[in-house]
């Protein structure tokens, strides 16, 4: 997961490429897909880091973190 996180730039580049194509598409399904891709782009830029940190904690400790637990670095 940490390797993927550090290489997420590739995902961001793919999103940017597809958004250009899909947002300007004449096909409604591609324009709708662009909306979903925008949502994922926002998740990638925001909450995903904390979700991954919580999941790594779970893998390392066998449980999800509580309020007092310190999350690992990505």
Coordinates of N, CA and C in Angstrom, one line a residue, residues 5-70:
X5 N 0.8 4.2 -2.7 CA 0.6 5.6 -2.3 C 1.7 6.5 -2.9
X6 N 2.9 6.0 -2.8 CA 4.0 6.9 -3.3 C 4.1 7.0 -4.8
X7 N 3.4 6.0 -5.5 CA 3.4 6.1 -6.9 C 2.0 6.6 -7.4
X8 N 1.2 7.2 -6.6 CA -0.1 7.6 -6.9 C -0.1 8.7 -8.0
X9 N 1.0 9.3 -8.3 CA 1.1 10.3 -9.4 C 0.6 9.7 -10.7
X10 N 0.9 8.4 -10.9 CA 0.5 7.7 -12.1 C -1.0 7.7 -12.2
X11 N -1.7 7.5 -11.1 CA -3.1 7.4 -11.0 C -3.7 8.8 -11.3
X12 N -3.1 9.8 -10.7 CA -3.5 11.2 -10.9 C -3.3 11.6 -12.4
X13 N -2.3 11.2 -13.0 CA -2.1 11.5 -14.4 C -3.1 10.8 -15.3
X14 N -3.4 9.6 -15.0 CA -4.4 8.8 -15.7 C -5.8 9.5 -15.6
X15 N -6.1 9.9 -14.4 CA -7.4 10.6 -14.1 C -7.4 11.9 -15.0
X16 N -6.4 12.7 -15.0 CA -6.3 13.9 -15.8 C -6.5 13.7 -17.2
X17 N -5.9 12.6 -17.8 CA -6.0 12.3 -19.2 C -7.5 11.9 -19.5
X18 N -8.0 11.0 -18.7 CA -9.4 10.5 -18.9 C -10.4 11.6 -18.8
X19 N -10.2 12.5 -17.8 CA -11.2 13.6 -17.7 C -11.2 14.5 -18.9
X20 N -10.1 14.8 -19.5 CA -10.1 15.6 -20.7 C -10.9 14.9 -21.8
X21 N -10.7 13.6 -21.9 CA -11.5 12.8 -23.0 C -13.0 12.7 -22.6
X22 N -13.3 12.3 -21.4 CA -14.7 12.0 -21.1 C -15.5 13.3 -20.9
X23 N -14.9 14.3 -20.3 CA -15.8 15.5 -20.1 C -16.2 16.2 -21.4
X24 N -15.4 16.1 -22.4 CA -15.7 16.6 -23.7 C -16.4 15.7 -24.6
X25 N -16.8 14.5 -24.1 CA -17.4 13.5 -25.0 C -18.8 13.8 -25.3
X26 N -19.2 13.4 -26.5 CA -20.6 13.5 -26.9 C -21.5 12.3 -26.3
X27 N -20.8 11.3 -25.8 CA -21.5 10.2 -25.2 C -21.8 10.5 -23.7
X28 N -23.1 10.4 -23.4 CA -23.6 10.7 -22.0 C -22.9 9.8 -21.0
X29 N -22.7 8.5 -21.3 CA -22.1 7.6 -20.3 C -20.7 8.0 -20.0
X30 N -20.0 8.5 -20.9 CA -18.6 9.0 -20.7 C -18.6 10.2 -19.8
X31 N -19.5 11.1 -20.1 CA -19.7 12.3 -19.2 C -20.0 12.0 -17.8
X32 N -20.9 11.0 -17.6 CA -21.3 10.5 -16.3 C -20.1 9.8 -15.6
X33 N -19.3 9.1 -16.4 CA -18.1 8.4 -15.8 C -17.1 9.5 -15.4
X34 N -17.0 10.6 -16.1 CA -16.2 11.7 -15.7 C -16.6 12.3 -14.3
X35 N -17.9 12.3 -14.0 CA -18.3 12.7 -12.7 C -17.8 11.8 -11.6
X36 N -17.9 10.5 -11.8 CA -17.4 9.5 -10.9 C -15.9 9.7 -10.7
X37 N -15.2 9.9 -11.8 CA -13.7 10.1 -11.8 C -13.4 11.3 -11.0
X38 N -14.2 12.4 -11.1 CA -13.9 13.6 -10.3 C -14.1 13.3 -8.8
X39 N -15.1 12.5 -8.5 CA -15.3 12.1 -7.1 C -14.1 11.3 -6.6
X40 N -13.6 10.4 -7.4 CA -12.4 9.6 -7.0 C -11.2 10.5 -6.9
X41 N -11.0 11.5 -7.8 CA -9.9 12.4 -7.7 C -10.0 13.2 -6.4
X42 N -11.1 13.6 -6.0 CA -11.3 14.3 -4.7 C -10.9 13.4 -3.5
X43 N -11.4 12.1 -3.6 CA -11.1 11.2 -2.5 C -9.6 10.9 -2.5
X44 N -8.9 10.8 -3.6 CA -7.5 10.6 -3.7 C -6.8 11.7 -3.1
X45 N -7.2 12.9 -3.3 CA -6.6 14.1 -2.8 C -6.9 14.4 -1.3
X46 N -8.0 13.7 -0.8 CA -8.4 14.0 0.6 C -8.4 12.9 1.5
X47 N -9.5 12.2 1.7 CA -9.7 11.2 2.8 C -9.0 9.9 2.6
X48 N -8.6 9.6 1.4 CA -7.9 8.3 1.1 C -6.7 8.0 1.9
X49 N -5.9 9.0 2.2 CA -4.7 8.9 2.9 C -5.0 8.4 4.3
X50 N -6.0 9.0 5.0 CA -6.3 8.5 6.3 C -7.0 7.2 6.3
X51 N -7.8 6.9 5.3 CA -8.4 5.5 5.2 C -7.3 4.5 5.0
X52 N -6.3 4.7 4.2 CA -5.2 3.8 4.0 C -4.4 3.6 5.3
X53 N -4.2 4.7 6.0 CA -3.4 4.6 7.3 C -4.2 3.8 8.3
X54 N -5.5 3.9 8.3 CA -6.3 3.1 9.3 C -6.3 1.7 8.8
X55 N -6.3 1.4 7.6 CA -6.2 0.0 7.1 C -4.9 -0.6 7.4
X56 N -3.8 0.1 7.2 CA -2.5 -0.4 7.6 C -2.4 -0.7 9.0
X57 N -3.0 0.2 9.9 CA -3.0 -0.1 11.3 C -3.8 -1.4 11.6
X58 N -4.9 -1.6 10.9 CA -5.7 -2.9 11.1 C -4.8 -4.1 10.7
X59 N -4.1 -4.0 9.6 CA -3.3 -5.1 9.2 C -2.2 -5.4 10.2
X60 N -1.6 -4.4 10.8 CA -0.5 -4.5 11.7 C -1.0 -4.9 13.1
X61 N -2.2 -4.6 13.5 CA -2.7 -4.8 14.9 C -3.9 -5.7 15.0
X62 N -4.5 -6.1 13.8 CA -5.6 -7.0 13.9 C -6.9 -6.3 14.3
X63 N -6.9 -5.0 14.3 CA -8.2 -4.3 14.6 C -8.1 -2.9 14.0
X64 N -9.2 -2.2 13.9 CA -9.2 -0.8 13.4 C -8.8 0.1 14.6
X65 N -8.2 1.2 14.3 CA -7.7 2.1 15.3 C -8.9 2.8 16.1
X66 N -8.6 3.0 17.3 CA -9.5 3.8 18.1 C -9.1 5.2 18.2
X67 N -9.8 6.0 18.9 CA -9.5 7.5 19.0 C -8.1 7.8 19.6
X68 N -7.6 6.9 20.4 CA -6.4 7.1 21.1 C -5.2 6.6 20.3
X69 N -5.4 5.8 19.3 CA -4.3 5.1 18.6 C -3.7 6.1 17.6
X70 N -2.4 5.9 17.4 CA -1.6 6.7 16.4 C -1.6 5.9 15.1

